mmCIF file of C-alpha atoms and ligand atoms in Angstrom:
data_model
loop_
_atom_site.group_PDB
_atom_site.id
_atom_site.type_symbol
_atom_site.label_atom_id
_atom_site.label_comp_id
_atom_site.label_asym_id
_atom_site.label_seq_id
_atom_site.Cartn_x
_atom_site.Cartn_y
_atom_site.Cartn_z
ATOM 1 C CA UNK A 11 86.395 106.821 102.272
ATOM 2 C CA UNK A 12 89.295 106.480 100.665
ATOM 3 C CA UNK A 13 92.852 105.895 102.056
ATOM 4 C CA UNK A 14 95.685 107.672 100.707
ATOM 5 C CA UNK A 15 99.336 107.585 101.110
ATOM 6 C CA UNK A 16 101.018 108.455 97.889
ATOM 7 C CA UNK A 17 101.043 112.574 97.473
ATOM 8 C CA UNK A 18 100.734 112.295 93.567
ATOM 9 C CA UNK A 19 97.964 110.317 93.814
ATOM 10 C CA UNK A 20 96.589 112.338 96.190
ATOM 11 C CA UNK A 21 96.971 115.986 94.407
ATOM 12 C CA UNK A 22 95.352 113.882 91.306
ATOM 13 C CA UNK A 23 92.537 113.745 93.098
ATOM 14 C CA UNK A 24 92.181 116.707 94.801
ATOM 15 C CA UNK A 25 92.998 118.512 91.011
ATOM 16 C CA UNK A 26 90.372 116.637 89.674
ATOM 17 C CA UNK A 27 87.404 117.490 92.143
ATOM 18 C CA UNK A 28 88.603 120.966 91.921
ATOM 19 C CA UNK A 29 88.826 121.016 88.046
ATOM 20 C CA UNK A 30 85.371 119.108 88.702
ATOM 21 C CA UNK A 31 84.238 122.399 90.435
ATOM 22 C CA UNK A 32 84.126 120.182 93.714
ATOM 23 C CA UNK A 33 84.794 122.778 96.900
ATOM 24 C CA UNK A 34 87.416 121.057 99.000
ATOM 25 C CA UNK A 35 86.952 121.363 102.653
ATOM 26 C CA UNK A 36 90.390 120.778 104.565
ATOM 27 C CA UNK A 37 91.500 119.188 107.736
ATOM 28 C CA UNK A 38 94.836 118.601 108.840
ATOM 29 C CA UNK A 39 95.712 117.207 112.067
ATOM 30 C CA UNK A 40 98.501 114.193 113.813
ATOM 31 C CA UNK A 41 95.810 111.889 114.096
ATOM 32 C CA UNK A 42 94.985 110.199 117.397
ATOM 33 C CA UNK A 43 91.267 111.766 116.598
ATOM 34 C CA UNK A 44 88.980 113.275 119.730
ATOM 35 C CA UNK A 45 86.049 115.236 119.513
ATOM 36 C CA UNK A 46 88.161 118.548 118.732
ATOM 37 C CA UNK A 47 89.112 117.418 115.889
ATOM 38 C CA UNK A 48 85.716 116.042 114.932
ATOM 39 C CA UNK A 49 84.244 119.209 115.327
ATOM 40 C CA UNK A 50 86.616 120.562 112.472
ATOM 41 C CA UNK A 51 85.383 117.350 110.004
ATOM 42 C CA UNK A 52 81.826 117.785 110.730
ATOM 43 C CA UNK A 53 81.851 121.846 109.993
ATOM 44 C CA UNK A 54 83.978 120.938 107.366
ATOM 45 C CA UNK A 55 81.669 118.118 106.288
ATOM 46 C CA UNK A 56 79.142 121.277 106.015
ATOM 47 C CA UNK A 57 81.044 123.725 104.150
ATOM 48 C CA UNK A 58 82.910 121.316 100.919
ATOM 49 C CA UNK A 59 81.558 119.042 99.122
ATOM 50 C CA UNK A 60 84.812 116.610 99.591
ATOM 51 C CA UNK A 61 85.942 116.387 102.772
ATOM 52 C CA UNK A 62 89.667 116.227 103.132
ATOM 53 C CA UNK A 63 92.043 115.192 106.527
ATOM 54 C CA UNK A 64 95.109 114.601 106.815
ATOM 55 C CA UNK A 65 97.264 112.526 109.495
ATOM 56 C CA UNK A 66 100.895 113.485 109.618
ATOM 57 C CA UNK A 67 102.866 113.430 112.841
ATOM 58 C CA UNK A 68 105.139 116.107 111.500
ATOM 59 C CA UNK A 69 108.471 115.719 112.342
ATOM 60 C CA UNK A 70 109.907 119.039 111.882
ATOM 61 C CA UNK A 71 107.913 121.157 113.805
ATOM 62 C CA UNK A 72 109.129 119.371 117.257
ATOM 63 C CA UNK A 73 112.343 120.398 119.059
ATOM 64 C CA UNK A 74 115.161 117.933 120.412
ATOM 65 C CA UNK A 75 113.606 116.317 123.481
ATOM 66 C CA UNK A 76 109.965 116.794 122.316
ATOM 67 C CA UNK A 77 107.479 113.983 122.206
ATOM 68 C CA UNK A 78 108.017 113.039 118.256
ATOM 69 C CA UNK A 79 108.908 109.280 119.163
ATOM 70 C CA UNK A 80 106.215 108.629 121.578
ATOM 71 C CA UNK A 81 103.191 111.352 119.868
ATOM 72 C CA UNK A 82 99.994 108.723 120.028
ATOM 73 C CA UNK A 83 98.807 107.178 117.178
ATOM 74 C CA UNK A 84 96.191 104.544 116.440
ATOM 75 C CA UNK A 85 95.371 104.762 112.883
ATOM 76 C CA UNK A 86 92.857 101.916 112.776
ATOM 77 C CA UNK A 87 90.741 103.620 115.389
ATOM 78 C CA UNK A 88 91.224 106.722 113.456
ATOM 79 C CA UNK A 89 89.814 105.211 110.368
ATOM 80 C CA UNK A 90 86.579 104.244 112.499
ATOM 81 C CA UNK A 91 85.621 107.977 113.438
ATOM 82 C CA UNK A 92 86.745 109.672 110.392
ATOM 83 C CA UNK A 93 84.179 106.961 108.410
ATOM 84 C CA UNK A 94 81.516 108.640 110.571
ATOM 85 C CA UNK A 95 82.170 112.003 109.731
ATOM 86 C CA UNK A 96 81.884 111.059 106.360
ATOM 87 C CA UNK A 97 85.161 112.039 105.505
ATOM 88 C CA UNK A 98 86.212 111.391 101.802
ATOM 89 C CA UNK A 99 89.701 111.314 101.427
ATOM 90 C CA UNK A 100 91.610 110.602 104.230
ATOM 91 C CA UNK A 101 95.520 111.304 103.760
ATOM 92 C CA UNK A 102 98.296 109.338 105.229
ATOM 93 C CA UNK A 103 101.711 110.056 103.593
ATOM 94 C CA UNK A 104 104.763 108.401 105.277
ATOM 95 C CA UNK A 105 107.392 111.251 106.414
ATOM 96 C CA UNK A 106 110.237 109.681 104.040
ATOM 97 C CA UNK A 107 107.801 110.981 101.376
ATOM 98 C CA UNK A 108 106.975 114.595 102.993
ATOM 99 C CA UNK A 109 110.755 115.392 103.204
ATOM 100 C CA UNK A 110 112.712 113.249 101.490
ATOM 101 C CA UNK A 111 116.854 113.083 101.509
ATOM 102 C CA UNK A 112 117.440 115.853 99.840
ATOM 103 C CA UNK A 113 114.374 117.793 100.793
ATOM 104 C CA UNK A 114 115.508 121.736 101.431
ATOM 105 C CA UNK A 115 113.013 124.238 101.080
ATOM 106 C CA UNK A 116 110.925 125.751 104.261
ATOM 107 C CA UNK A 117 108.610 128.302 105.116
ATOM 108 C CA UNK A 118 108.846 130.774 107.796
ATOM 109 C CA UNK A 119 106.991 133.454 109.437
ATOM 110 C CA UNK A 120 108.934 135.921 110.317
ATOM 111 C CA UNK A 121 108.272 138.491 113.034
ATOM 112 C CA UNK A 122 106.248 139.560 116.357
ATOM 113 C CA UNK A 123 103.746 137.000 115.708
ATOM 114 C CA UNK A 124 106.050 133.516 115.840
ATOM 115 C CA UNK A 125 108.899 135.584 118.693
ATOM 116 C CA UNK A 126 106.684 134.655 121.153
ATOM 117 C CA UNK A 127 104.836 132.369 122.877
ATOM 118 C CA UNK A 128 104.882 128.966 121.196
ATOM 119 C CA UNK A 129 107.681 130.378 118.810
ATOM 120 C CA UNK A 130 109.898 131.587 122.152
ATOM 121 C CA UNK A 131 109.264 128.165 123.867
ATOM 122 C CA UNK A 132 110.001 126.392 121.099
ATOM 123 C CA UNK A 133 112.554 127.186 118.234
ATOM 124 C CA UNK A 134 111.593 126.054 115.115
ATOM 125 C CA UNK A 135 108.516 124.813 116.217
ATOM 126 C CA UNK A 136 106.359 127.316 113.726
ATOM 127 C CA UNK A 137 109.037 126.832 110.890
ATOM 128 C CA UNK A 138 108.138 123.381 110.620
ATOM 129 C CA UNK A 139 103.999 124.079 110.843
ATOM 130 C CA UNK A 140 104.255 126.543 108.392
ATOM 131 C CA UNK A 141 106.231 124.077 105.917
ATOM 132 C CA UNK A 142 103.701 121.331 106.320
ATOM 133 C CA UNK A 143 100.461 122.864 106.065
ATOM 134 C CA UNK A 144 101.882 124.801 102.941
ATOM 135 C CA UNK A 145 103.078 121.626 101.629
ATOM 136 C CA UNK A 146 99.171 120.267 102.990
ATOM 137 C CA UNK A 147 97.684 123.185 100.903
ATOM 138 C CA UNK A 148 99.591 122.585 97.661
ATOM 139 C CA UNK A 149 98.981 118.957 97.493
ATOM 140 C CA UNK A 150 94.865 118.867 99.132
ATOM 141 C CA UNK A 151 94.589 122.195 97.057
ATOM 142 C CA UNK A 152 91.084 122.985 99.502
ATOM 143 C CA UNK A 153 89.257 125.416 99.016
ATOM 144 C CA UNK A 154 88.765 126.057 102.591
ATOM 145 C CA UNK A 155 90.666 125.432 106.164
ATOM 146 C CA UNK A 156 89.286 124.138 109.379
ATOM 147 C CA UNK A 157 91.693 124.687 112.240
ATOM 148 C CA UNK A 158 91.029 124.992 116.320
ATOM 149 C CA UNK A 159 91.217 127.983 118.136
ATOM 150 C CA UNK A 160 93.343 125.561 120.944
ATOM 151 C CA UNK A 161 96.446 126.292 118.976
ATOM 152 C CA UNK A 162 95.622 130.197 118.827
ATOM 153 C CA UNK A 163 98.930 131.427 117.963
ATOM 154 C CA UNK A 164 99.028 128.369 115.298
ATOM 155 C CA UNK A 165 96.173 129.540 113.816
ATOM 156 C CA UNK A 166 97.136 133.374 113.507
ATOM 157 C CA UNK A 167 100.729 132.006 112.134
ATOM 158 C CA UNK A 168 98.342 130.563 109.326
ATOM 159 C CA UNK A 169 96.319 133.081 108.620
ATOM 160 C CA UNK A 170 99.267 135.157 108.403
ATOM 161 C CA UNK A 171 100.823 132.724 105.729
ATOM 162 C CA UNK A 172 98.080 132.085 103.632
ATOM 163 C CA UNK A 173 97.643 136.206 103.313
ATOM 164 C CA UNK A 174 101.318 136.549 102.771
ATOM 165 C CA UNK A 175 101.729 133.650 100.063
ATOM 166 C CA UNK A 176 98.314 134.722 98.422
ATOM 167 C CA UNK A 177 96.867 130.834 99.246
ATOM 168 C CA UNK A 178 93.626 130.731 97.499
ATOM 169 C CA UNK A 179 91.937 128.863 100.766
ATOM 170 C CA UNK A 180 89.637 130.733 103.756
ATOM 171 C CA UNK A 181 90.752 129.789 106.814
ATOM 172 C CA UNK A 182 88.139 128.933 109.324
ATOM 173 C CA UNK A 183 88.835 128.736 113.522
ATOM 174 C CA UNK A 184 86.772 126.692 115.256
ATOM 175 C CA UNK A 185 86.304 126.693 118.868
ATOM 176 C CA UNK A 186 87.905 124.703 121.457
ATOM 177 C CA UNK A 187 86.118 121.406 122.704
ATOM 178 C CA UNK A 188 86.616 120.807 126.166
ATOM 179 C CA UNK A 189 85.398 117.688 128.202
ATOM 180 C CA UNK A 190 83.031 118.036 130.607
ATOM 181 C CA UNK A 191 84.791 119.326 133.778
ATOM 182 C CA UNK A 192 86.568 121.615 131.487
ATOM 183 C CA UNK A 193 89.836 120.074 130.428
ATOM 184 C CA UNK A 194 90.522 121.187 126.742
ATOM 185 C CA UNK A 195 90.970 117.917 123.991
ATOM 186 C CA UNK A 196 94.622 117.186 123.358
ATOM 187 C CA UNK A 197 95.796 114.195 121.883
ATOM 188 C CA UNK A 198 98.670 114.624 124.817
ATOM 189 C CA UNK A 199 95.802 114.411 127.440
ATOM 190 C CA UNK A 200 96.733 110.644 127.572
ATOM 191 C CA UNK A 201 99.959 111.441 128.514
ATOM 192 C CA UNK A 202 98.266 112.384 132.196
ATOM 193 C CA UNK A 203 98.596 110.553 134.955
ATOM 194 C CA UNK A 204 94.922 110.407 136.992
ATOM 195 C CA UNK A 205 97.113 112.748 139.834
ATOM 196 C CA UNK A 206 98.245 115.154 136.752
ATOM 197 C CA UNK A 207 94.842 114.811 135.031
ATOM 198 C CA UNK A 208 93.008 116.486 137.975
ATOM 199 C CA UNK A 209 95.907 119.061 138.447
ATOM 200 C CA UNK A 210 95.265 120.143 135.077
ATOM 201 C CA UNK A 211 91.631 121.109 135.653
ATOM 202 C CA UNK A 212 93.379 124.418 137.348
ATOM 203 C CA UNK A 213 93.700 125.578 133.419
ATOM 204 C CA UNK A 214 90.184 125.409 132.909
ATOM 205 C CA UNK A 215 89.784 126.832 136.379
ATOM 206 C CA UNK A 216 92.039 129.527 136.059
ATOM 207 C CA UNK A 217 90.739 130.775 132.622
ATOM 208 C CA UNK A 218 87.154 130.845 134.137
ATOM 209 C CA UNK A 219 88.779 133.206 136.963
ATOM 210 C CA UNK A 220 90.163 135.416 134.493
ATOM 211 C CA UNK A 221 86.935 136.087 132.968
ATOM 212 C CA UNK A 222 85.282 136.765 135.800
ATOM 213 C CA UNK A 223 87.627 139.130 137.112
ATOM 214 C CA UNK A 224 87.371 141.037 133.343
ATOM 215 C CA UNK A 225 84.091 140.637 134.383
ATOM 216 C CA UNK A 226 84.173 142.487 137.616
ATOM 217 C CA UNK A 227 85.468 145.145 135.827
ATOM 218 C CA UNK A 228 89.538 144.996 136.605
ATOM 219 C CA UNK A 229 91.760 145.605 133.752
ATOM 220 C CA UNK A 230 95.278 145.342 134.817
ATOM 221 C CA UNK A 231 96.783 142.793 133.624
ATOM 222 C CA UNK A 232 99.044 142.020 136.514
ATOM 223 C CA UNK A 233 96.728 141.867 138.486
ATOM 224 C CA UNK A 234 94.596 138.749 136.848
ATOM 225 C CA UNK A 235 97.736 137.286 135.804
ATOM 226 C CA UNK A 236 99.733 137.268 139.686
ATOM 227 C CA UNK A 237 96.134 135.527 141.140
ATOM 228 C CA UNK A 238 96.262 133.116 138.217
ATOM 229 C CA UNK A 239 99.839 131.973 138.780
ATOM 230 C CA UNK A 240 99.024 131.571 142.325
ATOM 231 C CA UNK A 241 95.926 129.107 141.314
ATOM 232 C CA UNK A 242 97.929 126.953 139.095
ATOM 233 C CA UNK A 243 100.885 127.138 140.808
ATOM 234 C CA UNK A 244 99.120 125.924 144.392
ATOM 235 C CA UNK A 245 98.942 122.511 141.668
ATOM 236 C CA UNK A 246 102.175 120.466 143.423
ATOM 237 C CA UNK A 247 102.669 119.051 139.670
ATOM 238 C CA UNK A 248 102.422 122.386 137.644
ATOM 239 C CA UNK A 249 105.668 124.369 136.339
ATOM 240 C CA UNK A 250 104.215 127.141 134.246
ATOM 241 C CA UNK A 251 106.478 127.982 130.567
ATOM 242 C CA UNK A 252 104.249 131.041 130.098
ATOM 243 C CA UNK A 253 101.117 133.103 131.007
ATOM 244 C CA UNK A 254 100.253 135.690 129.349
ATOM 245 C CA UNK A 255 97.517 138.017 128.196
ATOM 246 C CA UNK A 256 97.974 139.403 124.692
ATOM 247 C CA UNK A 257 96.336 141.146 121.768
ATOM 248 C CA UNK A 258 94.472 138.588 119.701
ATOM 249 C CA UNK A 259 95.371 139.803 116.502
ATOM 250 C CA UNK A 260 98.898 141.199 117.125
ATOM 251 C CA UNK A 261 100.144 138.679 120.230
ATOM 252 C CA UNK A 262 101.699 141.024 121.427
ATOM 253 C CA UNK A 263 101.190 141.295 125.606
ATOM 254 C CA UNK A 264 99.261 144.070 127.085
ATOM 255 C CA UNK A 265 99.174 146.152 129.898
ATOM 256 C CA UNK A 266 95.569 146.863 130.470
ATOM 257 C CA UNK A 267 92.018 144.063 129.339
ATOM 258 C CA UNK A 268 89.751 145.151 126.416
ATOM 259 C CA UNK A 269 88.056 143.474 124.269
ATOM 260 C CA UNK A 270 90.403 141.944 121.933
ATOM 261 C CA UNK A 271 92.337 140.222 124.815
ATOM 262 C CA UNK A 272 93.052 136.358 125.293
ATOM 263 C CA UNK A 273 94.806 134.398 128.132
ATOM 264 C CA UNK A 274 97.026 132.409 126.883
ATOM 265 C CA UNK A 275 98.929 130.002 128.909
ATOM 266 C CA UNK A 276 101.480 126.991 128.269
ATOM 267 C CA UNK A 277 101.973 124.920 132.292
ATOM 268 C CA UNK A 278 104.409 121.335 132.411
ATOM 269 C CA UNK A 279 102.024 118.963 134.589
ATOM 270 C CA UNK A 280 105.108 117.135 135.107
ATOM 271 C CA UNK A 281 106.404 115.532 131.867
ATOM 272 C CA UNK A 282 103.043 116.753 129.921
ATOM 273 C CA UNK A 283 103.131 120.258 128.558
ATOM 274 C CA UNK A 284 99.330 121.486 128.127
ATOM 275 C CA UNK A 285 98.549 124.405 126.449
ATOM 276 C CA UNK A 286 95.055 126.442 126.411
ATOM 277 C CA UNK A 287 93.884 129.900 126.151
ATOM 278 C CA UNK A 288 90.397 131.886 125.981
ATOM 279 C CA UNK A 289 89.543 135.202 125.676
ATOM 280 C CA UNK A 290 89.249 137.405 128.939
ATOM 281 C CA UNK A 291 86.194 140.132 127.674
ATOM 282 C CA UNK A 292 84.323 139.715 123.992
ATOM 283 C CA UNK A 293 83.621 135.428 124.076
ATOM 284 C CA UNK A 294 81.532 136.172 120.513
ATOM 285 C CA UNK A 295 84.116 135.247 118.487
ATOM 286 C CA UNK A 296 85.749 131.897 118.598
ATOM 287 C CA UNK A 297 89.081 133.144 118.648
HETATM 288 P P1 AMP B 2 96.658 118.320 116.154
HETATM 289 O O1 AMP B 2 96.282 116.949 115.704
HETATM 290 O O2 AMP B 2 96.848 118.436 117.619
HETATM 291 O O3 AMP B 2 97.765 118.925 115.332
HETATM 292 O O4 AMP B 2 95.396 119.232 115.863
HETATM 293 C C1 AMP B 2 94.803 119.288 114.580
HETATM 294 C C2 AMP B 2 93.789 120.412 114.563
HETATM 295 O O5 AMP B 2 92.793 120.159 115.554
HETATM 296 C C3 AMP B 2 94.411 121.765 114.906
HETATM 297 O O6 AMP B 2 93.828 122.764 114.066
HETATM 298 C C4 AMP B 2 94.015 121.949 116.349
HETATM 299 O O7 AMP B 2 93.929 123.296 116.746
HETATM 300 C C5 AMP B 2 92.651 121.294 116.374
HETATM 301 N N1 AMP B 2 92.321 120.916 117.752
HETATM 302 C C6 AMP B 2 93.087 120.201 118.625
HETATM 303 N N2 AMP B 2 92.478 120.120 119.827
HETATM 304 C C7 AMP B 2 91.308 120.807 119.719
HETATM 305 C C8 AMP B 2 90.238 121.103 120.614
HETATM 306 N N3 AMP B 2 90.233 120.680 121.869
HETATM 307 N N4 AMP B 2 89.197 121.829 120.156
HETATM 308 C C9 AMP B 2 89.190 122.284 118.871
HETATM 309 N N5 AMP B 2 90.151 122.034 117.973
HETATM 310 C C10 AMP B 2 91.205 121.315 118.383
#
């Protein structure tokens, strides 16, 4: 595996094994590696032939006040698990070099699909996504996209992007990993306390009740979503920034369950802000 800082050299490279007739599989992440992201190296391991991630904490897609400053990193143990996924390239620019002084051009999604949710909670927030991973795209030039389904609206604000822009790369969602009592991988999970840890299960919990109502057969929305609050909110450390149940193509909340609907929630255990989601009816597709 090769480390790689410098963006020329990187493109080089990636130009080459594509002019090579290479297929470049493509994972970009902010480091701090679990087994979520894992799961994205080792299908991408499958589907190219060089196997691409990228760490970049990237500073424009936080808000004032957001973690930016104290995001975790530990590159070295990084290193160590990307090694055993066999990654080839692994990409490490320095954010001087991703926007320099007089950097000044930026992408954004406009519409329904970055007004809400993530986009309403934080302003900006899917400007600066959609910059980097264009900016990702142009310099890895992949082939194909691995990204997880546990930033759903993230990954429909892609999808929408690379359709829009004509990107010549699929974009693949992957499920969400979870550990084993439930709590979905974040690289903010060590943020936690042990108290706030265990609070946080109610997500998990709370999702699971959702389906099983959908399951029972009720399909107001209200409904599932005024017994949900009351779950996590019966958490003493919980402050919830939004629940909602929306249309998993459009966003866009509805009234009544079907089958294209996904819970989608964003709760404050205390300082931490954990996000998760999971679809209420169909669970065949990933996302
Ligand atoms: P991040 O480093 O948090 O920006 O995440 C990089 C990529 O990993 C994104 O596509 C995330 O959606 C994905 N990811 C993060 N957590 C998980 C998880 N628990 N399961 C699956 N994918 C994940």
């Amino acid at each position: 595996m090769d480390i790689i800082s410098d963006i020329t050299e990187m493109q080089n490279r990636c130009l080459a094994a594509r002019a090579a007739g290479r297929k470049i599989a493509f994972v970009p992440t902010m480091g701090f590696l679990h087994e979520g992201h894992l799961s994205l190296l080792r299908e991408g391991r499958k589907r190219g032939e060089l196997l691409v991630l990228s760490i970049f904490v990237n500073p424009t897609q936080f808000g004032q006040g957001e973690d930016l400053d104290s995001y975790p990193r530990d590159l070295a143990r990084d290193e160590r698990l990307a090694r055993d996924c066999a990654v080839d390239l692994l990409f490490y620019p320095a954010a001087a070099a991703i926007y320099p002084p007089d950097y000044a051009t930026f992408v954004n999604v406009d519409g329904p699909l970055t007004a809400t949710l993530e986009g309403a909670c934080r302003p900006g927030h899917f400007r600066g996504v959609a910059t980097v991973v264009a900016k990702l795209f142009v310099i890895v030039q992949p082939h194909v996209a691995l990204f997880g389904c546990k930033d759903f609206q993230q990954l429909a604000v892609v999808q929408r992007m690379t359709a829009d822009l004509n990107l010549p790369v699929e974009i693949v969602g992957m499920p969400i990993v979870r550990e084993t009592d439930g709590l979905a991988m974040s690289s903010r999970n060590v943020y936690l306390s042990a108290d706030e840890r265990r609070q946080a299960l109610s997500l998990a919990r709370a999702l699971a009740h959702g389906r099983q109502l959908a399951a029972d057969g009720v399909r107001e929305s209200g409904a599932v979503l005024t017994a949900l609050q009351a779950m996590i909110e019966a958490q003493p450390a919980a402050r919830i920034d939004y629940l909602r149940i929306c249309h998993r193509a459009t966003l866009q909340e509805q009234e009544r369950i079907d089958a294209d609907s996904v819970l989608l929630l964003a709760v404050f255990f205390g300082k931490p802000r954990l996000i998760d989601n999971g679809p209420l009816l169909d669970q065949a597709k990933p996302c």
